[in-house]
Amino acid sequence: KILLKMNKKKILLVVVLIVSSLALAILSRLMKHPVNMAPMVGIALFSAAYLPKRWMGFALPLGCWIVSDIFVNFYKENATTHGINYFLTPTALGVYTSLFVIFLLGSLLKKGVRIPKLMGITLSSSLLFYFITNSFCFFNPGNIYGPGLGGYLKCLAAGIPFAQSEYGALFGSFFFNGI
């Protein structure tokens, strides 16, 4: 019904966006790449800002994340993520919760993308992803950091190397959002 209301150029644009986002998400996560250089935050923000319907803006990055997680967890890191069981972990719940929060932030771009606003939302998205995913890791039943505030701070500190890149912290998010 929605596709019937769109003209052929918009339909083609949406299809190209979906296919290219999926390909970029999967390939960028399967190929050897610098830490923190996946386009997932950029796809979520772009989709929220530009896709014509709100549900499309959420469905595209969610689909990209799920499909690329399936490829990564089955073909690349099966030994450490245990395949399909990854989706039942607090880590996965943290990743998908952060995706939802990033999508909500990206919705603020719907009224117009301005460089200062995009930079602030990009920085906020990256920091929220870091804090949300690491917080969920802390609540993992196999938590190796210990209980209480001390354990939580150790958990956050352990996540710092994953929030950086050889090119500098947050480089991946700013690079892909700039594209």
PDB file of C-alpha atoms in Angstrom:
ATOM      1  CA  LYS A   1       0.000   0.000   0.000  1.00  0.00           C
ATOM      2  CA  ILE A   2       2.847   2.391   0.863  1.00  0.00           C
ATOM      3  CA  LEU A   3       4.720   1.461  -2.311  1.00  0.00           C
ATOM      4  CA  LEU A   4       1.633   2.314  -4.394  1.00  0.00           C
ATOM      5  CA  LYS A   5       1.693   5.878  -3.059  1.00  0.00           C
ATOM      6  CA  MET A   6       5.376   6.324  -3.965  1.00  0.00           C
ATOM      7  CA  ASN A   7       6.527   7.151  -7.483  1.00  0.00           C
ATOM      8  CA  LYS A   8       8.928   4.850  -9.345  1.00  0.00           C
ATOM      9  CA  LYS A   9      11.997   6.974  -8.536  1.00  0.00           C
ATOM     10  CA  LYS A  10      11.295   6.864  -4.796  1.00  0.00           C
ATOM     11  CA  ILE A  11      10.650   3.114  -4.930  1.00  0.00           C
ATOM     12  CA  LEU A  12      13.944   2.585  -6.756  1.00  0.00           C
ATOM     13  CA  LEU A  13      15.748   4.809  -4.249  1.00  0.00           C
ATOM     14  CA  VAL A  14      14.323   2.854  -1.293  1.00  0.00           C
ATOM     15  CA  VAL A  15      15.229  -0.501  -2.898  1.00  0.00           C
ATOM     16  CA  VAL A  16      18.772   0.688  -3.683  1.00  0.00           C
ATOM     17  CA  LEU A  17      19.104   2.023  -0.130  1.00  0.00           C
ATOM     18  CA  ILE A  18      17.969  -1.294   1.358  1.00  0.00           C
ATOM     19  CA  VAL A  19      20.213  -3.456  -0.823  1.00  0.00           C
ATOM     20  CA  SER A  20      23.277  -1.229  -0.465  1.00  0.00           C
ATOM     21  CA  SER A  21      22.811  -0.884   3.316  1.00  0.00           C
ATOM     22  CA  LEU A  22      22.535  -4.652   3.721  1.00  0.00           C
ATOM     23  CA  ALA A  23      25.583  -5.241   1.534  1.00  0.00           C
ATOM     24  CA  LEU A  24      27.611  -2.575   3.345  1.00  0.00           C
ATOM     25  CA  ALA A  25      26.586  -3.888   6.768  1.00  0.00           C
ATOM     26  CA  ILE A  26      27.421  -7.510   5.967  1.00  0.00           C
ATOM     27  CA  LEU A  27      30.645  -6.894   4.051  1.00  0.00           C
ATOM     28  CA  SER A  28      32.009  -4.352   6.501  1.00  0.00           C
ATOM     29  CA  ARG A  29      31.547  -6.739   9.391  1.00  0.00           C
ATOM     30  CA  LEU A  30      32.865  -9.849   7.621  1.00  0.00           C
ATOM     31  CA  MET A  31      35.932  -8.283   6.042  1.00  0.00           C
ATOM     32  CA  LYS A  32      39.002  -7.468   8.070  1.00  0.00           C
ATOM     33  CA  HIS A  33      38.586  -3.900   9.230  1.00  0.00           C
ATOM     34  CA  PRO A  34      39.849  -1.562  11.925  1.00  0.00           C
ATOM     35  CA  VAL A  35      38.068  -1.768  15.260  1.00  0.00           C
ATOM     36  CA  ASN A  36      34.989   0.445  15.439  1.00  0.00           C
ATOM     37  CA  MET A  37      34.742   0.832  11.660  1.00  0.00           C
ATOM     38  CA  ALA A  38      31.338  -0.699  10.923  1.00  0.00           C
ATOM     39  CA  PRO A  39      28.587   1.464   9.397  1.00  0.00           C
ATOM     40  CA  MET A  40      25.804   0.341  11.719  1.00  0.00           C
ATOM     41  CA  VAL A  41      25.315   3.649  13.581  1.00  0.00           C
ATOM     42  CA  GLY A  42      25.436   5.550  10.291  1.00  0.00           C
ATOM     43  CA  ILE A  43      22.795   3.276   8.739  1.00  0.00           C
ATOM     44  CA  ALA A  44      20.529   3.732  11.770  1.00  0.00           C
ATOM     45  CA  LEU A  45      20.844   7.525  11.761  1.00  0.00           C
ATOM     46  CA  PHE A  46      20.484   7.833   7.981  1.00  0.00           C
ATOM     47  CA  SER A  47      17.428   5.577   7.912  1.00  0.00           C
ATOM     48  CA  ALA A  48      15.724   7.469  10.717  1.00  0.00           C
ATOM     49  CA  ALA A  49      16.402  10.793   9.010  1.00  0.00           C
ATOM     50  CA  TYR A  50      15.595   9.988   5.380  1.00  0.00           C
ATOM     51  CA  LEU A  51      13.264   7.030   4.931  1.00  0.00           C
ATOM     52  CA  PRO A  52       9.694   8.154   4.278  1.00  0.00           C
ATOM     53  CA  LYS A  53       7.974   6.119   6.992  1.00  0.00           C
ATOM     54  CA  ARG A  54       9.104   5.793  10.611  1.00  0.00           C
ATOM     55  CA  TRP A  55       8.750   1.999  10.585  1.00  0.00           C
ATOM     56  CA  MET A  56      10.978   1.824   7.480  1.00  0.00           C
ATOM     57  CA  GLY A  57      13.563   3.941   9.256  1.00  0.00           C
ATOM     58  CA  PHE A  58      13.691   1.405  12.072  1.00  0.00           C
ATOM     59  CA  ALA A  59      13.221  -1.761  10.002  1.00  0.00           C
ATOM     60  CA  LEU A  60      16.204  -1.110   7.723  1.00  0.00           C
ATOM     61  CA  PRO A  61      18.935  -0.822  10.390  1.00  0.00           C
ATOM     62  CA  LEU A  62      17.304  -3.585  12.445  1.00  0.00           C
ATOM     63  CA  GLY A  63      17.329  -5.863   9.401  1.00  0.00           C
ATOM     64  CA  CYS A  64      20.926  -4.920   8.597  1.00  0.00           C
ATOM     65  CA  TRP A  65      21.997  -5.601  12.159  1.00  0.00           C
ATOM     66  CA  ILE A  66      20.203  -8.953  12.375  1.00  0.00           C
ATOM     67  CA  VAL A  67      21.391 -10.197   8.973  1.00  0.00           C
ATOM     68  CA  SER A  68      24.977  -9.069   9.554  1.00  0.00           C
ATOM     69  CA  ASP A  69      24.919 -10.565  13.077  1.00  0.00           C
ATOM     70  CA  ILE A  70      23.797 -13.872  11.594  1.00  0.00           C
ATOM     71  CA  PHE A  71      26.711 -13.824   9.146  1.00  0.00           C
ATOM     72  CA  VAL A  72      29.217 -12.743  11.790  1.00  0.00           C
ATOM     73  CA  ASN A  73      28.002 -15.159  14.461  1.00  0.00           C
ATOM     74  CA  PHE A  74      27.768 -18.163  12.177  1.00  0.00           C
ATOM     75  CA  TYR A  75      30.685 -17.676   9.813  1.00  0.00           C
ATOM     76  CA  LYS A  76      33.257 -15.419  11.412  1.00  0.00           C
ATOM     77  CA  GLU A  77      33.086 -15.684  15.201  1.00  0.00           C
ATOM     78  CA  ASN A  78      31.078 -18.855  15.815  1.00  0.00           C
ATOM     79  CA  ALA A  79      33.586 -20.151  18.356  1.00  0.00           C
ATOM     80  CA  THR A  80      33.209 -17.107  20.614  1.00  0.00           C
ATOM     81  CA  THR A  81      29.557 -16.185  20.051  1.00  0.00           C
ATOM     82  CA  HIS A  82      28.080 -19.695  19.854  1.00  0.00           C
ATOM     83  CA  GLY A  83      26.039 -18.990  16.725  1.00  0.00           C
ATOM     84  CA  ILE A  84      22.327 -18.490  17.251  1.00  0.00           C
ATOM     85  CA  ASN A  85      22.759 -18.477  21.035  1.00  0.00           C
ATOM     86  CA  TYR A  86      24.293 -15.011  20.705  1.00  0.00           C
ATOM     87  CA  PHE A  87      20.791 -13.594  20.212  1.00  0.00           C
ATOM     88  CA  LEU A  88      19.809 -14.864  23.671  1.00  0.00           C
ATOM     89  CA  THR A  89      22.585 -13.054  25.547  1.00  0.00           C
ATOM     90  CA  PRO A  90      22.539  -9.771  27.471  1.00  0.00           C
ATOM     91  CA  THR A  91      25.191  -8.567  25.014  1.00  0.00           C
ATOM     92  CA  ALA A  92      22.808  -8.932  22.078  1.00  0.00           C
ATOM     93  CA  LEU A  93      20.011  -7.308  24.061  1.00  0.00           C
ATOM     94  CA  GLY A  94      22.349  -4.384  24.760  1.00  0.00           C
ATOM     95  CA  VAL A  95      23.274  -4.061  21.087  1.00  0.00           C
ATOM     96  CA  TYR A  96      19.646  -4.046  19.956  1.00  0.00           C
ATOM     97  CA  THR A  97      18.592  -1.701  22.767  1.00  0.00           C
ATOM     98  CA  SER A  98      21.296   0.725  21.688  1.00  0.00           C
ATOM     99  CA  LEU A  99      20.068   0.442  18.089  1.00  0.00           C
ATOM    100  CA  PHE A 100      16.597   1.517  19.223  1.00  0.00           C
ATOM    101  CA  VAL A 101      17.992   4.463  21.202  1.00  0.00           C
ATOM    102  CA  ILE A 102      20.183   5.502  18.241  1.00  0.00           C
ATOM    103  CA  PHE A 103      17.146   5.308  15.963  1.00  0.00           C
ATOM    104  CA  LEU A 104      15.251   7.626  18.335  1.00  0.00           C
ATOM    105  CA  LEU A 105      18.172  10.081  18.231  1.00  0.00           C
ATOM    106  CA  GLY A 106      18.263   9.811  14.443  1.00  0.00           C
ATOM    107  CA  SER A 107      14.595  10.789  14.375  1.00  0.00           C
ATOM    108  CA  LEU A 108      15.718  14.233  15.521  1.00  0.00           C
ATOM    109  CA  LEU A 109      17.347  14.590  12.084  1.00  0.00           C
ATOM    110  CA  LYS A 110      14.006  14.130  10.291  1.00  0.00           C
ATOM    111  CA  LYS A 111      13.365  17.897  10.305  1.00  0.00           C
ATOM    112  CA  GLY A 112      16.696  18.619   8.688  1.00  0.00           C
ATOM    113  CA  VAL A 113      20.295  17.482   8.784  1.00  0.00           C
ATOM    114  CA  ARG A 114      22.658  20.250   9.820  1.00  0.00           C
ATOM    115  CA  ILE A 115      26.346  19.619  10.453  1.00  0.00           C
ATOM    116  CA  PRO A 116      26.396  20.678  14.148  1.00  0.00           C
ATOM    117  CA  LYS A 117      23.278  18.623  14.910  1.00  0.00           C
ATOM    118  CA  LEU A 118      24.646  15.602  13.003  1.00  0.00           C
ATOM    119  CA  MET A 119      27.975  15.824  14.853  1.00  0.00           C
ATOM    120  CA  GLY A 120      26.229  16.031  18.234  1.00  0.00           C
ATOM    121  CA  ILE A 121      23.927  13.126  17.452  1.00  0.00           C
ATOM    122  CA  THR A 122      26.826  11.063  16.059  1.00  0.00           C
ATOM    123  CA  LEU A 123      28.876  11.636  19.206  1.00  0.00           C
ATOM    124  CA  SER A 124      25.861  10.921  21.426  1.00  0.00           C
ATOM    125  CA  SER A 125      25.048   7.752  19.479  1.00  0.00           C
ATOM    126  CA  SER A 126      28.567   6.392  19.790  1.00  0.00           C
ATOM    127  CA  LEU A 127      28.753   7.137  23.508  1.00  0.00           C
ATOM    128  CA  LEU A 128      25.300   5.662  24.139  1.00  0.00           C
ATOM    129  CA  PHE A 129      26.240   2.521  22.197  1.00  0.00           C
ATOM    130  CA  TYR A 130      29.348   2.167  24.358  1.00  0.00           C
ATOM    131  CA  PHE A 131      27.531   2.691  27.672  1.00  0.00           C
ATOM    132  CA  ILE A 132      24.452   0.616  26.827  1.00  0.00           C
ATOM    133  CA  THR A 133      26.316  -2.390  25.418  1.00  0.00           C
ATOM    134  CA  ASN A 134      28.891  -2.414  28.217  1.00  0.00           C
ATOM    135  CA  SER A 135      26.182  -2.036  30.845  1.00  0.00           C
ATOM    136  CA  PHE A 136      24.375  -5.066  29.462  1.00  0.00           C
ATOM    137  CA  CYS A 137      27.671  -6.996  29.455  1.00  0.00           C
ATOM    138  CA  PHE A 138      28.014  -6.203  33.150  1.00  0.00           C
ATOM    139  CA  PHE A 139      24.648  -7.869  33.801  1.00  0.00           C
ATOM    140  CA  ASN A 140      25.698 -10.973  31.880  1.00  0.00           C
ATOM    141  CA  PRO A 141      25.393 -14.044  34.140  1.00  0.00           C
ATOM    142  CA  GLY A 142      29.060 -14.855  33.427  1.00  0.00           C
ATOM    143  CA  ASN A 143      30.184 -11.400  34.551  1.00  0.00           C
ATOM    144  CA  ILE A 144      33.945 -11.545  35.186  1.00  0.00           C
ATOM    145  CA  TYR A 145      34.187  -8.009  36.577  1.00  0.00           C
ATOM    146  CA  GLY A 146      32.747  -8.513  40.028  1.00  0.00           C
ATOM    147  CA  PRO A 147      29.678  -7.047  41.715  1.00  0.00           C
ATOM    148  CA  GLY A 148      28.799  -3.464  42.522  1.00  0.00           C
ATOM    149  CA  LEU A 149      30.119  -0.154  41.306  1.00  0.00           C
ATOM    150  CA  GLY A 150      33.706  -1.425  41.228  1.00  0.00           C
ATOM    151  CA  GLY A 151      32.749  -4.274  38.900  1.00  0.00           C
ATOM    152  CA  TYR A 152      30.707  -1.953  36.718  1.00  0.00           C
ATOM    153  CA  LEU A 153      33.611   0.481  36.344  1.00  0.00           C
ATOM    154  CA  LYS A 154      35.932  -2.431  35.460  1.00  0.00           C
ATOM    155  CA  CYS A 155      33.403  -3.519  32.834  1.00  0.00           C
ATOM    156  CA  LEU A 156      33.285  -0.021  31.325  1.00  0.00           C
ATOM    157  CA  ALA A 157      37.086   0.176  31.333  1.00  0.00           C
ATOM    158  CA  ALA A 158      37.331  -3.211  29.595  1.00  0.00           C
ATOM    159  CA  GLY A 159      35.135  -1.866  26.787  1.00  0.00           C
ATOM    160  CA  ILE A 160      37.324   1.152  26.047  1.00  0.00           C
ATOM    161  CA  PRO A 161      39.585  -0.622  23.504  1.00  0.00           C
ATOM    162  CA  PHE A 162      36.485  -1.627  21.522  1.00  0.00           C
ATOM    163  CA  ALA A 163      35.285   2.002  21.403  1.00  0.00           C
ATOM    164  CA  GLN A 164      38.501   3.146  19.743  1.00  0.00           C
ATOM    165  CA  SER A 165      40.096   2.784  16.344  1.00  0.00           C
ATOM    166  CA  GLU A 166      43.645   3.001  15.065  1.00  0.00           C
ATOM    167  CA  TYR A 167      42.465   6.288  13.567  1.00  0.00           C
ATOM    168  CA  GLY A 168      41.146   7.668  16.854  1.00  0.00           C
ATOM    169  CA  ALA A 169      38.119   7.164  19.056  1.00  0.00           C
ATOM    170  CA  LEU A 170      34.751   7.567  17.305  1.00  0.00           C
ATOM    171  CA  PHE A 171      36.391   7.668  13.841  1.00  0.00           C
ATOM    172  CA  GLY A 172      34.114   4.975  12.413  1.00  0.00           C
ATOM    173  CA  SER A 173      30.895   6.710  13.382  1.00  0.00           C
ATOM    174  CA  PHE A 174      31.980  10.084  12.024  1.00  0.00           C
ATOM    175  CA  PHE A 175      33.385   8.502   8.850  1.00  0.00           C
ATOM    176  CA  PHE A 176      30.223   6.569   7.960  1.00  0.00           C
ATOM    177  CA  ASN A 177      27.891   9.378   8.999  1.00  0.00           C
ATOM    178  CA  GLY A 178      29.889  11.716   6.770  1.00  0.00           C
ATOM    179  CA  ILE A 179      29.254   9.446   3.793  1.00  0.00           C
TER     180      ILE A 179
END
